[in-house]
PDB file of C-alpha atoms in Angstrom:
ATOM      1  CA  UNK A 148     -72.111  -3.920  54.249  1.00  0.00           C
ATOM      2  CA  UNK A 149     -74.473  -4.630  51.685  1.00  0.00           C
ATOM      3  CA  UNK A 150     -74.319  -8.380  52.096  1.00  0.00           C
ATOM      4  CA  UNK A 151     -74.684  -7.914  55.748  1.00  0.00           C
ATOM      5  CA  UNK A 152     -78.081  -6.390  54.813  1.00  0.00           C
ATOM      6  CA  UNK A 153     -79.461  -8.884  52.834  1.00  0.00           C
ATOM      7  CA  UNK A 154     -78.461 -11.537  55.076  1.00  0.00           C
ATOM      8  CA  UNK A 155     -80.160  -9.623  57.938  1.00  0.00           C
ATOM      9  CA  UNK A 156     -83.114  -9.158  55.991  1.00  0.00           C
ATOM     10  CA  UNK A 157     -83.531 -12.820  54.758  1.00  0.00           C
ATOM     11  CA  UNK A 158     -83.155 -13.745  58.508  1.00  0.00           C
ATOM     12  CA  UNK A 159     -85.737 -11.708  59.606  1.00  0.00           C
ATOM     13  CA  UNK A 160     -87.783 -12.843  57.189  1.00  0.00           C
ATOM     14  CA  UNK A 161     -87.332 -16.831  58.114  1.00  0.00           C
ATOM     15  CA  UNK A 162     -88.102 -15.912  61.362  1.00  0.00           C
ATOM     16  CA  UNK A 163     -91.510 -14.547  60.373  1.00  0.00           C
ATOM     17  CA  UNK A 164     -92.369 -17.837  58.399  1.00  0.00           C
ATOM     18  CA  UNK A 165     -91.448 -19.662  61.097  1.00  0.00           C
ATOM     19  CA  UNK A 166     -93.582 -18.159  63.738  1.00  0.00           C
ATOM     20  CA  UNK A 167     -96.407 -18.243  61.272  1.00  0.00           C
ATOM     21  CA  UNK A 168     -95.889 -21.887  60.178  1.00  0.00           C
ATOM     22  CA  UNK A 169     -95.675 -22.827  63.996  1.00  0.00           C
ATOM     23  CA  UNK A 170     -98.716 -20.401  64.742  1.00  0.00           C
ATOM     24  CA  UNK A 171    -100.610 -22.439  62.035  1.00  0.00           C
ATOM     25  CA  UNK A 172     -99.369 -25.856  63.238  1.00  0.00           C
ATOM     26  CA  UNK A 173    -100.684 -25.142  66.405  1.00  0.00           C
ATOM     27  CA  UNK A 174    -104.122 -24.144  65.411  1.00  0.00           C
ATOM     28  CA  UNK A 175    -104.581 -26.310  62.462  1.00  0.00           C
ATOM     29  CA  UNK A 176    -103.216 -29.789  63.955  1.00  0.00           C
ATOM     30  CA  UNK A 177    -103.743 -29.325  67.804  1.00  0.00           C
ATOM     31  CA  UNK A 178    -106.838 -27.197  67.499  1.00  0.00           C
ATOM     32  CA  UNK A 179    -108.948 -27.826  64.367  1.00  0.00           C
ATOM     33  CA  UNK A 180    -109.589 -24.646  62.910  1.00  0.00           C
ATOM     34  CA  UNK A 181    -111.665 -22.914  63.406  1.00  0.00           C
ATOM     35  CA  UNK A 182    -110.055 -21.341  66.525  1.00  0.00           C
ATOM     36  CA  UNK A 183    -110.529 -22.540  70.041  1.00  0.00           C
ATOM     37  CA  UNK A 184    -112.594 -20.771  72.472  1.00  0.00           C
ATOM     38  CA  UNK A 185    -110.478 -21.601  75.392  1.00  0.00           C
ATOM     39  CA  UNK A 186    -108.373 -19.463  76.733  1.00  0.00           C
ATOM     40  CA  UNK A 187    -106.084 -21.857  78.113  1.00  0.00           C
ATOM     41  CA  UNK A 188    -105.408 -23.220  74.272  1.00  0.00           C
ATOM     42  CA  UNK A 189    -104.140 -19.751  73.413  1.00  0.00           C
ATOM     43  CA  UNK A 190    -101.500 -19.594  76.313  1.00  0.00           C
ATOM     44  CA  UNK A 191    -100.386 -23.292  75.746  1.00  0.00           C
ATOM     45  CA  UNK A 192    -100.004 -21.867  71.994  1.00  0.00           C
ATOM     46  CA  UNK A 193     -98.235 -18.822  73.435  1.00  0.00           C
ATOM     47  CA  UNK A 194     -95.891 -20.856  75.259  1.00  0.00           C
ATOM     48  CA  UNK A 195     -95.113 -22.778  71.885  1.00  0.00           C
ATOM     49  CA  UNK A 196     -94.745 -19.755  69.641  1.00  0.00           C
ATOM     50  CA  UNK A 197     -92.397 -18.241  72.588  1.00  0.00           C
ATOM     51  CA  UNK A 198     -90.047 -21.219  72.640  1.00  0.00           C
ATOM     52  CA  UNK A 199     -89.542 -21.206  68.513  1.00  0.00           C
ATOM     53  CA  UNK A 200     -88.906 -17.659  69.008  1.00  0.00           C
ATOM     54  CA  UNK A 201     -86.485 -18.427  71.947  1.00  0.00           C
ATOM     55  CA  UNK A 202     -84.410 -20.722  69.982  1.00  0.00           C
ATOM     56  CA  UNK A 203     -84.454 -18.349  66.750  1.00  0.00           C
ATOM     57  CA  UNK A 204     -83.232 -15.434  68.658  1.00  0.00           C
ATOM     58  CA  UNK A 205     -80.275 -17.729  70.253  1.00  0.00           C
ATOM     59  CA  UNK A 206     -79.459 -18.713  66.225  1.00  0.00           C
ATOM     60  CA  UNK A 207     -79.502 -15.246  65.485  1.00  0.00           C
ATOM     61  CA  UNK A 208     -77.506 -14.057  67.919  1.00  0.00           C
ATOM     62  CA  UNK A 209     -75.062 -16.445  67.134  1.00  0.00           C
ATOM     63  CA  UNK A 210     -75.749 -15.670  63.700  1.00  0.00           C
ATOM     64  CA  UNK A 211     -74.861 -12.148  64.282  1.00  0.00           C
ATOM     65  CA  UNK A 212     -71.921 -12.973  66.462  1.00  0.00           C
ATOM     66  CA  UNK A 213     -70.505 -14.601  64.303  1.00  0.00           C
ATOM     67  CA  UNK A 214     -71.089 -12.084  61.150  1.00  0.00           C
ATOM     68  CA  UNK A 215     -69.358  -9.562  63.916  1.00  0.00           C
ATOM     69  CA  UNK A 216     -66.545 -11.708  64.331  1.00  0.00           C
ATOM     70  CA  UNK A 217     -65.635 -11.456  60.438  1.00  0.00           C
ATOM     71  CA  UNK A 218     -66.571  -7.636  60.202  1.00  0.00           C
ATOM     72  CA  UNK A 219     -64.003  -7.308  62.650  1.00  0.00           C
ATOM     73  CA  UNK A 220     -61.552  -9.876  61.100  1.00  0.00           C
ATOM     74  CA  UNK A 221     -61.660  -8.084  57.566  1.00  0.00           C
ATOM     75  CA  UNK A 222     -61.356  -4.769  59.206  1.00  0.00           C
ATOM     76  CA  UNK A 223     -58.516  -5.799  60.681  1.00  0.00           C
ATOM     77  CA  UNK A 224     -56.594  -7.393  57.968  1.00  0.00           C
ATOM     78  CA  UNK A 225     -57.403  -4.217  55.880  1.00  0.00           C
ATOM     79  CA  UNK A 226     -55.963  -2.061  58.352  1.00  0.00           C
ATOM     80  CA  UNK A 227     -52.540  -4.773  57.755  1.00  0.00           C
ATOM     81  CA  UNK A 228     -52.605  -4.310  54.448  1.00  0.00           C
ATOM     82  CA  UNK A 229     -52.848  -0.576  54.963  1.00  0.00           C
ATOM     83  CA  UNK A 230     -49.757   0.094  57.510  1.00  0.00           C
ATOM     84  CA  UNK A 231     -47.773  -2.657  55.198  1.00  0.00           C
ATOM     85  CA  UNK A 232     -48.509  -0.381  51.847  1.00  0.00           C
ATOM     86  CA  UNK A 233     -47.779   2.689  53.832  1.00  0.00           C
ATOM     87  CA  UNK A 234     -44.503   1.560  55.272  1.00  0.00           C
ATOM     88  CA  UNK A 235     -43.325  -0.165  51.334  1.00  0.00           C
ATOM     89  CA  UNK A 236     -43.748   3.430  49.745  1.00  0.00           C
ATOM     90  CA  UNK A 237     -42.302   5.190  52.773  1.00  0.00           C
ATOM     91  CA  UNK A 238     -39.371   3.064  52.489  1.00  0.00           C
ATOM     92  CA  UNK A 239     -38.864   3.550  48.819  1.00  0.00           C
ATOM     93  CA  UNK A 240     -39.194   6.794  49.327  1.00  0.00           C
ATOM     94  CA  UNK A 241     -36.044   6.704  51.517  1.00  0.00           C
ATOM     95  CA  UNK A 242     -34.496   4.812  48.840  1.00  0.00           C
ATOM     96  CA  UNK A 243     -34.674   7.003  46.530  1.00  0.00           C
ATOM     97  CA  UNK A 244     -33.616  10.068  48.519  1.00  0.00           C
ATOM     98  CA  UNK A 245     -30.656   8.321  49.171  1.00  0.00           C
ATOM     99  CA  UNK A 246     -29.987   7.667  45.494  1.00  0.00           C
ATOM    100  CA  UNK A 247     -30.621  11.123  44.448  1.00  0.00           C
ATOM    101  CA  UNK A 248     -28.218  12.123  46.694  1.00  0.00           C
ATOM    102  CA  UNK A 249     -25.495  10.172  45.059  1.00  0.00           C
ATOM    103  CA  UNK A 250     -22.888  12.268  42.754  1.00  0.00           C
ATOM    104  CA  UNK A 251     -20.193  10.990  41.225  1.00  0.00           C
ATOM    105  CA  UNK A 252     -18.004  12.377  38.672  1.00  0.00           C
ATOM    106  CA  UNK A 253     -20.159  14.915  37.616  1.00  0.00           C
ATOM    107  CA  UNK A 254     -22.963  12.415  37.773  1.00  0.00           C
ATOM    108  CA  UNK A 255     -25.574  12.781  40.105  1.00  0.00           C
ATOM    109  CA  UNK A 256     -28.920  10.591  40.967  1.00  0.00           C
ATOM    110  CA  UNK A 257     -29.234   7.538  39.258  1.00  0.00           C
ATOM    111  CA  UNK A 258     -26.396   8.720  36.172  1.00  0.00           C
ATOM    112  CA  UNK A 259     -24.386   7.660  39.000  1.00  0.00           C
ATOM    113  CA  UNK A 260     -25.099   3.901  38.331  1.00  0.00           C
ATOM    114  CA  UNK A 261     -25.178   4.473  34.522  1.00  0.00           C
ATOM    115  CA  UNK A 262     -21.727   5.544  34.713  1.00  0.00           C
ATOM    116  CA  UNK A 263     -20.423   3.021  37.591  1.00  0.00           C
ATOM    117  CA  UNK A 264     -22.038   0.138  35.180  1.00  0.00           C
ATOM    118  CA  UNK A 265     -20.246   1.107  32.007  1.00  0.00           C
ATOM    119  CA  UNK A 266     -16.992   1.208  34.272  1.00  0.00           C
ATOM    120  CA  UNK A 267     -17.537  -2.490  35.458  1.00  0.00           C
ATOM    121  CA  UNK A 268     -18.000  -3.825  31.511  1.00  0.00           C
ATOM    122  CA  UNK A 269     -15.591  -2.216  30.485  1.00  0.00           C
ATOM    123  CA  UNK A 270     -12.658  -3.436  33.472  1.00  0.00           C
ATOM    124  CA  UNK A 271     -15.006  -6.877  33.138  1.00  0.00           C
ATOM    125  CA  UNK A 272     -16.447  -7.733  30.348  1.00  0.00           C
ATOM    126  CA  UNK A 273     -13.767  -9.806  29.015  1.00  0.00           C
ATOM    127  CA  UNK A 274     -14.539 -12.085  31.826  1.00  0.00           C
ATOM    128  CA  UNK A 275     -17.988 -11.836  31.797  1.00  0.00           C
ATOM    129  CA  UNK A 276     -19.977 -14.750  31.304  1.00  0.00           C
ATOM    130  CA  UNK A 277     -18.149 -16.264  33.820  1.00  0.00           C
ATOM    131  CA  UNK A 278     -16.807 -19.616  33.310  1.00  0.00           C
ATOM    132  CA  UNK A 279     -14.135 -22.262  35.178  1.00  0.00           C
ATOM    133  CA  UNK A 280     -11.030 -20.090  34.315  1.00  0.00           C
ATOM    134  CA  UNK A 281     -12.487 -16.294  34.552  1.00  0.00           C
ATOM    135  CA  UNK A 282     -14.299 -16.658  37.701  1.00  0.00           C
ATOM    136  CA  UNK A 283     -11.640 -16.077  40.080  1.00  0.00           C
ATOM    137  CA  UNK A 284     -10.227 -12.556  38.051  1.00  0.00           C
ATOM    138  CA  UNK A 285     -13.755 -11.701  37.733  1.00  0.00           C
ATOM    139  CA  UNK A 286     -14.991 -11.846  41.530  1.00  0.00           C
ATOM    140  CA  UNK A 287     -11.412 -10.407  42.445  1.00  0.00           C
ATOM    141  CA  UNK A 288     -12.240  -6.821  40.017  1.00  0.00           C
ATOM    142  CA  UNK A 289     -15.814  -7.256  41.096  1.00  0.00           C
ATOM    143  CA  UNK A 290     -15.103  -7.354  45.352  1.00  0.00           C
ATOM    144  CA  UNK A 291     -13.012  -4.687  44.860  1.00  0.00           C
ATOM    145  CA  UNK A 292     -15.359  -2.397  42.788  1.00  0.00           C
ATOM    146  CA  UNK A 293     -17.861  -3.041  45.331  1.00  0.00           C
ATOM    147  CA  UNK A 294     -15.989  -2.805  47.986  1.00  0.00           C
ATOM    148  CA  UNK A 295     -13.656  -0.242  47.545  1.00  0.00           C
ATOM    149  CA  UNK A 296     -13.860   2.068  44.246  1.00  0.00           C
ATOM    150  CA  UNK A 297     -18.001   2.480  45.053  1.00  0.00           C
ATOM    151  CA  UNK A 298     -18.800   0.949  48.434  1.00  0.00           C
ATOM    152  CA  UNK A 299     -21.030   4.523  49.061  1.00  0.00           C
ATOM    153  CA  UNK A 300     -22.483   3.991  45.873  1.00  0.00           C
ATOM    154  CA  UNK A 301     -23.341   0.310  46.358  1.00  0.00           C
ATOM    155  CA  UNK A 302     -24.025   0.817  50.305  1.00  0.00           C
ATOM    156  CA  UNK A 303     -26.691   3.050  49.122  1.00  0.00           C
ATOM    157  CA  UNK A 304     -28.260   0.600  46.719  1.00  0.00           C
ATOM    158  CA  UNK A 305     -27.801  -2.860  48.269  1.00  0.00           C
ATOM    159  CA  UNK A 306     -28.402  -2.190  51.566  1.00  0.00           C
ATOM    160  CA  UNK A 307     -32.001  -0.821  51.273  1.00  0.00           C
ATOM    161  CA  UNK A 308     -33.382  -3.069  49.121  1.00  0.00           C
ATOM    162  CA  UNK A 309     -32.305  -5.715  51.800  1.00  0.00           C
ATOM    163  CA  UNK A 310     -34.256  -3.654  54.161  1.00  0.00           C
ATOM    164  CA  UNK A 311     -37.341  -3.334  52.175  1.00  0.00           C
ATOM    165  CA  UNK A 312     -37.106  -7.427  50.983  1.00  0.00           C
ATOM    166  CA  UNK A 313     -36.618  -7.784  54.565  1.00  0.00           C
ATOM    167  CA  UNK A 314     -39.523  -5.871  55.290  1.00  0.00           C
ATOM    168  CA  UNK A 315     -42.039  -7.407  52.767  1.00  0.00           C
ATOM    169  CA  UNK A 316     -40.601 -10.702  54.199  1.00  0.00           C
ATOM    170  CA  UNK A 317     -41.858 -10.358  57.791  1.00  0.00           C
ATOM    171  CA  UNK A 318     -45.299  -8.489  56.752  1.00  0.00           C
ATOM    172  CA  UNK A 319     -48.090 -10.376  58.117  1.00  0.00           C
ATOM    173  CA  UNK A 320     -49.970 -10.348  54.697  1.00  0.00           C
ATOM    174  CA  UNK A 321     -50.471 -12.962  52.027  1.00  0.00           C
ATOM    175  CA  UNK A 322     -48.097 -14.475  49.209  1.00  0.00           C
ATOM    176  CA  UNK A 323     -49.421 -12.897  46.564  1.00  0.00           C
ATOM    177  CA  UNK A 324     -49.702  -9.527  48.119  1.00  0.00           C
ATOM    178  CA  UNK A 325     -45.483 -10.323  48.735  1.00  0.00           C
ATOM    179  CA  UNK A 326     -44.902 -11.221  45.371  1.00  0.00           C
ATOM    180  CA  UNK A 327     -46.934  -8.172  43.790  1.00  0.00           C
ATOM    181  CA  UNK A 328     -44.607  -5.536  45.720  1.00  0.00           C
ATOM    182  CA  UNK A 329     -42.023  -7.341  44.973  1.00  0.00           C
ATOM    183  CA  UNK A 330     -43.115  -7.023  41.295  1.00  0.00           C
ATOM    184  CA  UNK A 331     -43.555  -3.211  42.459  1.00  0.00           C
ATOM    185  CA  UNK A 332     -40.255  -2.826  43.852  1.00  0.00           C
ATOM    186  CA  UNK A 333     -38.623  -4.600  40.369  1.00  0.00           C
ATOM    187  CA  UNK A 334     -40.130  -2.105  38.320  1.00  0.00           C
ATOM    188  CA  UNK A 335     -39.073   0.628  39.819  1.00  0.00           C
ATOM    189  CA  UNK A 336     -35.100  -0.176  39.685  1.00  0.00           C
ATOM    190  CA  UNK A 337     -33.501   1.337  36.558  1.00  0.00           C
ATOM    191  CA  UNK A 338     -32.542  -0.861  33.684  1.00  0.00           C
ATOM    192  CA  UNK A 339     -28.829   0.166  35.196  1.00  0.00           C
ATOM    193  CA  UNK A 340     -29.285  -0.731  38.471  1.00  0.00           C
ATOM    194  CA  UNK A 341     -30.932  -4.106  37.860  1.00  0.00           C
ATOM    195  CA  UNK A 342     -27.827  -4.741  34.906  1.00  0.00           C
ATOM    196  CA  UNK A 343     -25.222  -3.867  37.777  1.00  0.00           C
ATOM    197  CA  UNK A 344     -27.148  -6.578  40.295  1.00  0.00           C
ATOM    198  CA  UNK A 345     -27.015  -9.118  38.120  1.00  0.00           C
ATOM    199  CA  UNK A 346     -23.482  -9.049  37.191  1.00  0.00           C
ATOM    200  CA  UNK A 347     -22.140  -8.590  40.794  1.00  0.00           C
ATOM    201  CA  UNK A 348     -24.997 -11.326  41.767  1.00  0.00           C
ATOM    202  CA  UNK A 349     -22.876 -14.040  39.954  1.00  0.00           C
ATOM    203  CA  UNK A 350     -19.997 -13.804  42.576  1.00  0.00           C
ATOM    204  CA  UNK A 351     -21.377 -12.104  45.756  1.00  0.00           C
ATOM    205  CA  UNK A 352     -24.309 -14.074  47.639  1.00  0.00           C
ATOM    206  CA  UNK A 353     -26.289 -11.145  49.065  1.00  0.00           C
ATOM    207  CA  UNK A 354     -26.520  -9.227  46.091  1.00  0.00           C
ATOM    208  CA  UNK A 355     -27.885 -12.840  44.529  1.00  0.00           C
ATOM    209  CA  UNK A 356     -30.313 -13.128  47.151  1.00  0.00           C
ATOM    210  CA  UNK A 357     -31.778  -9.795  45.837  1.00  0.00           C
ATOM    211  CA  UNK A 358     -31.695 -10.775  42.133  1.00  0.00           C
ATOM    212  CA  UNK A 359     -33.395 -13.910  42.879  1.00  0.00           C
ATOM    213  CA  UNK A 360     -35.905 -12.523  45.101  1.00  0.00           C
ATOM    214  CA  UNK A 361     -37.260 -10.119  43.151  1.00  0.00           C
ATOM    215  CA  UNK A 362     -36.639 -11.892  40.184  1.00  0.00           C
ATOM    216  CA  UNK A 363     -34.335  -9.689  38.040  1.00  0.00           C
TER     217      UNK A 363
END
């Protein structure tokens, strides 16, 4: 708003040199100072101040449409970024009512992943990195630990942050306001949860899609 002021201001103020400097045009180069006595000279010098004016106040008002134009346009795309912010925390809010929700074995929250990860080294990690010969035992244990032994567990966790990826995705905002929430939504994952997505990542392509997108 402040800008708009100053610009409004140092308009006003051209158009003030300009009707003087066409007001002493007119008197100095048609006239010969000192002023004419003619009445006639000071309506033919009317007429010319009135048509500077004329064209001035058709700049300005395009001036000022245009000014109007990207008030509105930055309005607008603040109100974007608004409803997009709004919707990222209300969805990881969701998120993590569903993962405190979680109980396991006595575990509840996100112990539930803690104790689901040390379960997958342990049946895995004798496969794990995963080369030529191990890959097929190792996406075998992994499908079914995903699929089977904690499919509510991993529903819980996969699934939404496909929704909210999806989400920041479609959001009419720019790249770098993407890749920031993405940044966001990397930090808060637990150290467990992002260990556990990159070890089923290497054999199951959505869960890879997730890794890579937010850059675990």
């Amino acid at each position: 708003m402040m800008n708009l002021e100053i610009k409004s201001i140092k308009y006003i103020l051209i158009t003030i040199i300009l009707i003087a400097f066409a007001t002493g045009l007119y008197l100095g180069e048609f006239h010969k100072l000192p002023f004419a006595r003619n009445p006639n000279d000071f309506g033919a010098m009317a007429s010319l101040i009135g048509g500077i004016c004329g064209l001035i106040a058709v700049g300005l008002s395009s001036y000022a449409l245009v000014l109007t134009n990207k008030t509105n346009n930055r309005q607008n795309e603040q109100f974007e970024i608004q409803s997009f912010e709004s919707t990222f925390f209300n969805l990881i809010a969701i998120f993590n009512q569903r993962i405190d929700s979680l109980k396991l074995h006595g575990n509840t929250g996100n112990a539930v992943f803690e104790f689901i990860l040390k379960d997958i080294i342990f049946k895995t990690n004798e496969y794990f990195p995963v080369d030529g010969n191990n890959y097929g035992i190792y996406s075998t244990i992994i499908h079914k630990l995903v699929g089977k032994t904690y499919k509510k567990e991993f529903d819980s966790l996969i699934s939404p942050l496909h929704n909210i990826l999806e989400f920041i995705e479609k959001s009419d905002v720019s790249v770098n306001l993407k890749d920031r929430f993405k940044s966001i939504h990397r930090s808060l994952l637990t150290l467990d949860q992002r260990e556990l997505l990159s070890r089923i990542s290497v054999v199951h392509k959505s869960v890879k899609e997730i890794v890579d997108q937010l850059k675990i």
